[in-house]
Short mmCIF file of C-alpha atoms in Angstrom, two decimals:
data_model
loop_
_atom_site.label_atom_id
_atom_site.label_comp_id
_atom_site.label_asym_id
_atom_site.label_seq_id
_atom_site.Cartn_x
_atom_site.Cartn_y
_atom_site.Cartn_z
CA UNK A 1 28.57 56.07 -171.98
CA UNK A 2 28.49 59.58 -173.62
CA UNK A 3 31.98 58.26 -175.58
CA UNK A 4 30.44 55.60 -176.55
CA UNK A 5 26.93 57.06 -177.53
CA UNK A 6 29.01 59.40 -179.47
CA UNK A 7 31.33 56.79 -181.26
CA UNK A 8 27.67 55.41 -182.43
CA UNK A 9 25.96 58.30 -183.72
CA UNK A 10 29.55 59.51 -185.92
CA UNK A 11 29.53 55.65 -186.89
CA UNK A 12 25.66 55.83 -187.82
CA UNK A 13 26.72 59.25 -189.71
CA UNK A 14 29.21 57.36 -191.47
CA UNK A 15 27.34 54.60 -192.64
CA UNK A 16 24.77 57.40 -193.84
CA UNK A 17 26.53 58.34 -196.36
CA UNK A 18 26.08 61.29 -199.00
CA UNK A 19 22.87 63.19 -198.74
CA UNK A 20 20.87 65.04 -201.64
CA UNK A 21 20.68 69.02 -200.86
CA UNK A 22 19.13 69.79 -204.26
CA UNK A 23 15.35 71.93 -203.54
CA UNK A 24 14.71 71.61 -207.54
CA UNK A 25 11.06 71.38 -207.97
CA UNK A 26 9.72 69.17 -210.66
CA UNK A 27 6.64 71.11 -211.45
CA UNK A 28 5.14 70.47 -214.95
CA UNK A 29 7.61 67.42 -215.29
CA UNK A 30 7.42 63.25 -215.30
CA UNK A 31 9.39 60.63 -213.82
CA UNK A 32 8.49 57.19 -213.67
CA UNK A 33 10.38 54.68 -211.09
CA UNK A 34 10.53 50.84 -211.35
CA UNK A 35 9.97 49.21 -208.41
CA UNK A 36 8.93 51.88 -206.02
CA UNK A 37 6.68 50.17 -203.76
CA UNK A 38 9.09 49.06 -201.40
CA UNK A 39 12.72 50.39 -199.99
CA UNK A 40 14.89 52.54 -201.38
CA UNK A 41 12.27 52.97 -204.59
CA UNK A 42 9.40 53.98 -202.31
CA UNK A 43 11.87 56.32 -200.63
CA UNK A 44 13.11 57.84 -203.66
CA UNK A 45 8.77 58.60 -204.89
CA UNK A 46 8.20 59.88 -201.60
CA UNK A 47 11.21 62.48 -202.60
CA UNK A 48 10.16 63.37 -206.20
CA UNK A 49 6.66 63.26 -205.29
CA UNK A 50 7.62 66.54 -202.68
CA UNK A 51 8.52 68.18 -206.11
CA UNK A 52 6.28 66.63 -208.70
CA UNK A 53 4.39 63.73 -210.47
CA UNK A 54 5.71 60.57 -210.04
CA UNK A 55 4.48 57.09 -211.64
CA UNK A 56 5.51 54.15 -209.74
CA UNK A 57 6.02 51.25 -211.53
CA UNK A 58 5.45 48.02 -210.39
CA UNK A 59 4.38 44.00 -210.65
CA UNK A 60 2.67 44.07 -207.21
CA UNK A 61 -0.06 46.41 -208.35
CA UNK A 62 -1.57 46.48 -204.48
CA UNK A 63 1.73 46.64 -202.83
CA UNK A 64 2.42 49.26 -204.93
CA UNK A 65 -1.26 51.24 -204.82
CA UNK A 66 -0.42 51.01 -200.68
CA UNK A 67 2.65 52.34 -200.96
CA UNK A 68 1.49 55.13 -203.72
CA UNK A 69 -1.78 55.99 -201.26
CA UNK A 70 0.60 56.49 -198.11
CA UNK A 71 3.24 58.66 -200.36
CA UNK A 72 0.07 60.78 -201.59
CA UNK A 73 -1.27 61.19 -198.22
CA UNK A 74 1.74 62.11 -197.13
CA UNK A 75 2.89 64.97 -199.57
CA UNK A 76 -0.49 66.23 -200.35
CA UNK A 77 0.79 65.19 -203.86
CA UNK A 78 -2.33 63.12 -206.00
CA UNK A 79 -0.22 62.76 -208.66
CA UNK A 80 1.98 59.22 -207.77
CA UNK A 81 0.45 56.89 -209.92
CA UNK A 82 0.08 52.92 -210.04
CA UNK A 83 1.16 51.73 -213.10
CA UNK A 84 1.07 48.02 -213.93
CA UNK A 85 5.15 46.33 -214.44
CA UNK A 86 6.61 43.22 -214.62
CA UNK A 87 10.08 43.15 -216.31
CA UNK A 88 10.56 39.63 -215.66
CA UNK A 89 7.88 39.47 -218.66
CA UNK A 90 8.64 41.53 -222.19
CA UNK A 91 5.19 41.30 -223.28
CA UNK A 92 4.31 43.36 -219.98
CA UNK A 93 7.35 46.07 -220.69
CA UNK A 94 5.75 46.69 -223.91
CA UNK A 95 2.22 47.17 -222.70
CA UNK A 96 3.65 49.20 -219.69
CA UNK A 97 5.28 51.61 -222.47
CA UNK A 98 2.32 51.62 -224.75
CA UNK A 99 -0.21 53.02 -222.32
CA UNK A 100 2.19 55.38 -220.60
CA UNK A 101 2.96 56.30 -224.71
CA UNK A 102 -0.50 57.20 -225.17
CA UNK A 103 -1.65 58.73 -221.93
CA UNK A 104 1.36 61.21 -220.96
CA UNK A 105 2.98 63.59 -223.68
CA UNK A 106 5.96 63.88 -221.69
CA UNK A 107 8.79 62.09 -219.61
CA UNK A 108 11.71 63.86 -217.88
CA UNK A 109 13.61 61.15 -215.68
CA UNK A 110 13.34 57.37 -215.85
CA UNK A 111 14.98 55.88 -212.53
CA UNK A 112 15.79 51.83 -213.57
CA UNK A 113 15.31 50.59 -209.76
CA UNK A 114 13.75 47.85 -209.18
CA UNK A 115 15.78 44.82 -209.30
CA UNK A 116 16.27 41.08 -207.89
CA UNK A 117 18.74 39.38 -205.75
CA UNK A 118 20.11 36.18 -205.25
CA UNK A 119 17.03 34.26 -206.90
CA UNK A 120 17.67 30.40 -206.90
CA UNK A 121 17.79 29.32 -210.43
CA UNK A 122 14.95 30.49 -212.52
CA UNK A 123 14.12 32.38 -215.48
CA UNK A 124 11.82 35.03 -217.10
CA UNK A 125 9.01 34.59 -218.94
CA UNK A 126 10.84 35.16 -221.93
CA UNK A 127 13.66 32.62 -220.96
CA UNK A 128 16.16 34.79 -219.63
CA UNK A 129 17.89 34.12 -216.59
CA UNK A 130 16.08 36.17 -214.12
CA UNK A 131 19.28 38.57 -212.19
CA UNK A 132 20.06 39.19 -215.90
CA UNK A 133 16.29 39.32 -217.29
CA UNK A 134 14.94 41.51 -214.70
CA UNK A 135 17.99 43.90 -213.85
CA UNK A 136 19.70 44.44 -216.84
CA UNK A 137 17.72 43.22 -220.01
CA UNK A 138 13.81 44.27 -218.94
CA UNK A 139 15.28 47.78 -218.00
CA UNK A 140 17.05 47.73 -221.06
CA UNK A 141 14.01 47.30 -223.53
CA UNK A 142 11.91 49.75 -221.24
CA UNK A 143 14.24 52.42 -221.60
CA UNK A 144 14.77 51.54 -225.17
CA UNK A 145 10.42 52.38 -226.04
CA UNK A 146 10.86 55.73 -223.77
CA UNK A 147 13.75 57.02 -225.18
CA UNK A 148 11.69 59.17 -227.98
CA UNK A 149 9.54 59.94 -225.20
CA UNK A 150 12.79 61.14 -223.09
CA UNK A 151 14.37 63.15 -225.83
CA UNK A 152 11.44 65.27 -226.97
CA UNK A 153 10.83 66.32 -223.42
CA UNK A 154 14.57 67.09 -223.12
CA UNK A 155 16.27 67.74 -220.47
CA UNK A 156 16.10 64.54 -219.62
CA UNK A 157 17.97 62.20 -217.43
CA UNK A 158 18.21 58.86 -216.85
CA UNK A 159 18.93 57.14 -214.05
CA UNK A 160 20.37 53.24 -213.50
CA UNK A 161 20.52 51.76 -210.13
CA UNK A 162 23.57 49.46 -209.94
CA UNK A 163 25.54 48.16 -206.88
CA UNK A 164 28.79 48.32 -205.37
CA UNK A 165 28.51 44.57 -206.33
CA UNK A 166 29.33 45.15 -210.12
CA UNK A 167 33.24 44.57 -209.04
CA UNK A 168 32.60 41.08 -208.63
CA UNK A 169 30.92 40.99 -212.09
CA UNK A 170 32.04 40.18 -214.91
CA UNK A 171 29.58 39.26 -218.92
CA UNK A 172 29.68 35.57 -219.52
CA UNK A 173 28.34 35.82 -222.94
CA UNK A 174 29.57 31.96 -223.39
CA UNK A 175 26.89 31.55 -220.86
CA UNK A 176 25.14 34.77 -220.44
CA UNK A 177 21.79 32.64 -218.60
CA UNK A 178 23.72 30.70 -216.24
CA UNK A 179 23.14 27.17 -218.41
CA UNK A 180 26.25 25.76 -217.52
CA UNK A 181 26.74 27.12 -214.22
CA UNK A 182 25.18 29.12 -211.47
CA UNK A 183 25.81 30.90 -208.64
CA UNK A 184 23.16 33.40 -207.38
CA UNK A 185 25.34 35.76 -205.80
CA UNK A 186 27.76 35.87 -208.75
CA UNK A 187 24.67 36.26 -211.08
CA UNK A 188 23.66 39.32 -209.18
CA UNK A 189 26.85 41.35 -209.76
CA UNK A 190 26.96 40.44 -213.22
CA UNK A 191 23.85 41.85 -213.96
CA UNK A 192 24.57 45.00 -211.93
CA UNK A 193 28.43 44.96 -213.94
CA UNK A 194 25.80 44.84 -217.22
CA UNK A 195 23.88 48.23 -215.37
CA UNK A 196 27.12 50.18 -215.68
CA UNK A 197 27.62 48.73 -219.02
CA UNK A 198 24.61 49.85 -220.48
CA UNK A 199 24.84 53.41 -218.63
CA UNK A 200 28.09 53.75 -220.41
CA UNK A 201 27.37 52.84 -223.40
CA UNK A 202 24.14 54.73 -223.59
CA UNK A 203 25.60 57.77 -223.20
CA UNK A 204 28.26 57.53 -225.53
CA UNK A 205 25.26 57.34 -227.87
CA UNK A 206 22.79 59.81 -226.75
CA UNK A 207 26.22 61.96 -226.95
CA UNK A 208 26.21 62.14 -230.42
CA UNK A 209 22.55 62.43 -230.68
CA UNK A 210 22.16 65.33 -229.38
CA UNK A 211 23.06 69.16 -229.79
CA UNK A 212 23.08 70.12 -226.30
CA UNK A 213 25.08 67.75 -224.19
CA UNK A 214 22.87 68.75 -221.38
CA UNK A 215 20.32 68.16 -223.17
CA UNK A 216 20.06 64.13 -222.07
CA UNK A 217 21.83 62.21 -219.41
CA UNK A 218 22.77 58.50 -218.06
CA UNK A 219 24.41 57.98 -215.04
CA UNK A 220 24.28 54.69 -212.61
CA UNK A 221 24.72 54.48 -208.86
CA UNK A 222 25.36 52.75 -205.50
CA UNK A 223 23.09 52.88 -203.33
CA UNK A 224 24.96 51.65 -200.70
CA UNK A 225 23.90 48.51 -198.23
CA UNK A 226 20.44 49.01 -197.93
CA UNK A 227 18.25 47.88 -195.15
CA UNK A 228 15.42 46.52 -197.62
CA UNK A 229 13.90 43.72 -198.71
CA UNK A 230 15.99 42.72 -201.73
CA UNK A 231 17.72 40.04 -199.77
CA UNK A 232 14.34 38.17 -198.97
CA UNK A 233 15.70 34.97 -201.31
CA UNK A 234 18.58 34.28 -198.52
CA UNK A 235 18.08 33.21 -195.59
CA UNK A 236 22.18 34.06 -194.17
CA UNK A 237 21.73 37.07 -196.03
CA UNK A 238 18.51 38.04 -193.90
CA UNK A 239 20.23 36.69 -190.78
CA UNK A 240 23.12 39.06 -191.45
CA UNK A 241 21.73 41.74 -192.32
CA UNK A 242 19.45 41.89 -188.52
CA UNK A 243 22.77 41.15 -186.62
CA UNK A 244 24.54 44.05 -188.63
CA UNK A 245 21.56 46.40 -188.99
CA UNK A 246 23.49 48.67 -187.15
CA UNK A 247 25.64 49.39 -190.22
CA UNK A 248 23.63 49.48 -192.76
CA UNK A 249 21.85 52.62 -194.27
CA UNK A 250 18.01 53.20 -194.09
CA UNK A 251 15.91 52.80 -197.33
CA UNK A 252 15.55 56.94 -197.33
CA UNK A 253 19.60 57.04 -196.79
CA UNK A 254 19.85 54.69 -199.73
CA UNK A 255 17.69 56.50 -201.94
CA UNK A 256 19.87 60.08 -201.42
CA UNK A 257 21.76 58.83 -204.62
CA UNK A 258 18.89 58.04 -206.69
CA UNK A 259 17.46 61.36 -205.89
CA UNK A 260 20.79 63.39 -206.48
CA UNK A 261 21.50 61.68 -210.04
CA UNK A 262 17.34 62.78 -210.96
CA UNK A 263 17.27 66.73 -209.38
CA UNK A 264 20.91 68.05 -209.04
CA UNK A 265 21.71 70.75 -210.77
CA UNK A 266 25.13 70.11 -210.77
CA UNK A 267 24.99 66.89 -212.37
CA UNK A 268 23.01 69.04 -215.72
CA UNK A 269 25.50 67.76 -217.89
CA UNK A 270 27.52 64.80 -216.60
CA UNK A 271 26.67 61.87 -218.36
CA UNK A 272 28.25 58.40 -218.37
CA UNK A 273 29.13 58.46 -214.72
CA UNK A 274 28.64 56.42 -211.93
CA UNK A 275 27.73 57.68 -208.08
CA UNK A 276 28.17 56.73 -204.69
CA UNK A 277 27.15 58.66 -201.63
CA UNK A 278 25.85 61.95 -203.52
CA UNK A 279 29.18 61.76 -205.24
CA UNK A 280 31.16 60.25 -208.20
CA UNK A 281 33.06 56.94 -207.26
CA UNK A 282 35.65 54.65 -208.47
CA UNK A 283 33.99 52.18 -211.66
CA UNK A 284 36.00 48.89 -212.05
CA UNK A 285 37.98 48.12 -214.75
CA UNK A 286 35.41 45.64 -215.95
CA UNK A 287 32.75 48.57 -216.05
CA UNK A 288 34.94 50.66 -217.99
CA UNK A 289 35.35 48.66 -221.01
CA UNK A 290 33.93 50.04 -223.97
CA UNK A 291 34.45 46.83 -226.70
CA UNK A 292 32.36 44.92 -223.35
CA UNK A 293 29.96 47.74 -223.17
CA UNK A 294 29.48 47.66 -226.92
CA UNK A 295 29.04 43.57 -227.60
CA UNK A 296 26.70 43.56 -224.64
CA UNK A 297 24.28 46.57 -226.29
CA UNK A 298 24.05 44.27 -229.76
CA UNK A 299 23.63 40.78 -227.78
CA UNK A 300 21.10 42.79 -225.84
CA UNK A 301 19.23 43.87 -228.68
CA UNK A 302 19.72 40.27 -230.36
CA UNK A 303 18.08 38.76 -227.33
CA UNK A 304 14.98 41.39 -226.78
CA UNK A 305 14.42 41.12 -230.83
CA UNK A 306 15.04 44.92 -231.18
CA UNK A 307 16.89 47.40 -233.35
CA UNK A 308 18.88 49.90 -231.56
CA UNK A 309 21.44 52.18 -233.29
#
């Protein structure tokens, strides 16, 4: 039995995955998380809010204040902050950004978290298909009315929480909302393939924009197979993941990437990259395709009604 007890903790080890060493504090400095009232973004505020304020970002404002008074009692930290969110909605990005605008002078890492899986068919308020609405084109406007925000309180990173799942991905822009046909898992890796996208092609940008390439960073991750909630829409998928529990990480093992991409030192000045496991990983070819990357960031902007050079 000691073998086998053994074999099962190096397995659980395994499965584990990368952890983040990094001590940095985050006094004085800002970071706002979508989604972090539940799984690995309530793991990764109860982190960051061990090292400094933190404004969770959410649609369920009293999930969210539950989650935000446990993480406060916690840490001894009274600065995690309920915030109001819905990215399935562009009216409420836009009031999210205006009152964050005008009550905090200064933002040092955005983590793009929160995210939806295999919805049945449905759209956003604004008539986006939701997998592509919520995960790729909500955080894609929110980032887009921070980013002055972001590069006056540079360094800055930002941080875009994709999925293993973007290999199965690929852009359908003959049928970017699913009009002609739908398949809810498929529609969840393309809009995680569109995450790595947009991380790319963001920092190619900011690149340029700035003096100091360690000035401002982008980088997207893998969490890993999470133990969370995120799979709620499926029943197999909830079924599945009880039976094989076993092998999948914890919501505070899947946030160790999140956290590593927002404090390490080491990562100062890598931009464009993507992480797995506290450590970069293999991108598919889809993901590294910069004409993709670049007719995604225009129909992006076409669809949200914005100008984004």
């Amino acid at each position: 039995t000691s073998s086998l007890t053994a074999a099962g903790l190096s397995r659980r080890r395994y499965v584990a995955g990368g952890q983040c060493k990094s001590t940095a504090k985050l006094e004085g400095k800002v970071v706002i998380i979508t989604g972090a009232n539940t799984g690995i973004g309530k793991e990764t505020a109860r982190d960051l809010a061990r090292r400094g304020k933190v404004i969770v970002a959410c649609r369920d404002i009293a999930k969210a204040e539950a989650a935000a008074s446990e993480i406060r009692a916690e840490t001894g930290n009274q600065q995690v902050i309920v915030k109001k969110l819905d990215l399935a909605d562009t009216k409420s990005i836009r009031e999210f950004a205006e009152k964050f605008l005008a009550e905090e002078k200064e933002l040092h890492i955005l983590i793009n978290n929160a995210g939806v899986m295999l919805c049945p068919y449905s759209k956003t308020a604004d008539g986006f298909e939701m997998h592509l609405g919520v995960n790729h084109l909500g955080h894609f406007l929110l980032t887009f009315l921070l980013l002055e925000r972001l590069k006056q309180s540079a360094p800055a990173r930002i941080v875009n929480v994709s999925s293993l799942a973007h290999h199965g991905g690929r852009i359908r822009f003959h049928d970017l909302h699913g009009e002609k046909s739908y398949n809810r898992g498929l529609a969840y890796c393309h809009s995680k393939l569109a995450n790595v996208l947009f991380t790319r092609e963001l920092a190619r940008r900011l690149q340029g924009k700035c003096h100091r390439r360690a000035e401002f960073t982008a980088n997207a991750l893998h969490p890993g197979s999470v133990h969370s909630e995120l799979v709620r829409h499926s029943f197999v998928m909830m079924w599945l993941w009880k039976i094989f529990s076993f092998f999948l990480k914890t919501p505070w093992e899947g946030a160790q990437t999140s956290v590593y991409c927002a404090v390490a030192e080491e990562l100062d000045s890598v931009t464009g990259q993507y992480f797995s496991d506290c450590q970069p990983a293999y991108v598919s070819p889809r993901g590294r395709d910069d004409e993709t990357a670049k007719k995604l960031w225009s129909v992006s902007c076409e669809l949200l009604g914005i100008q984004w050079d």
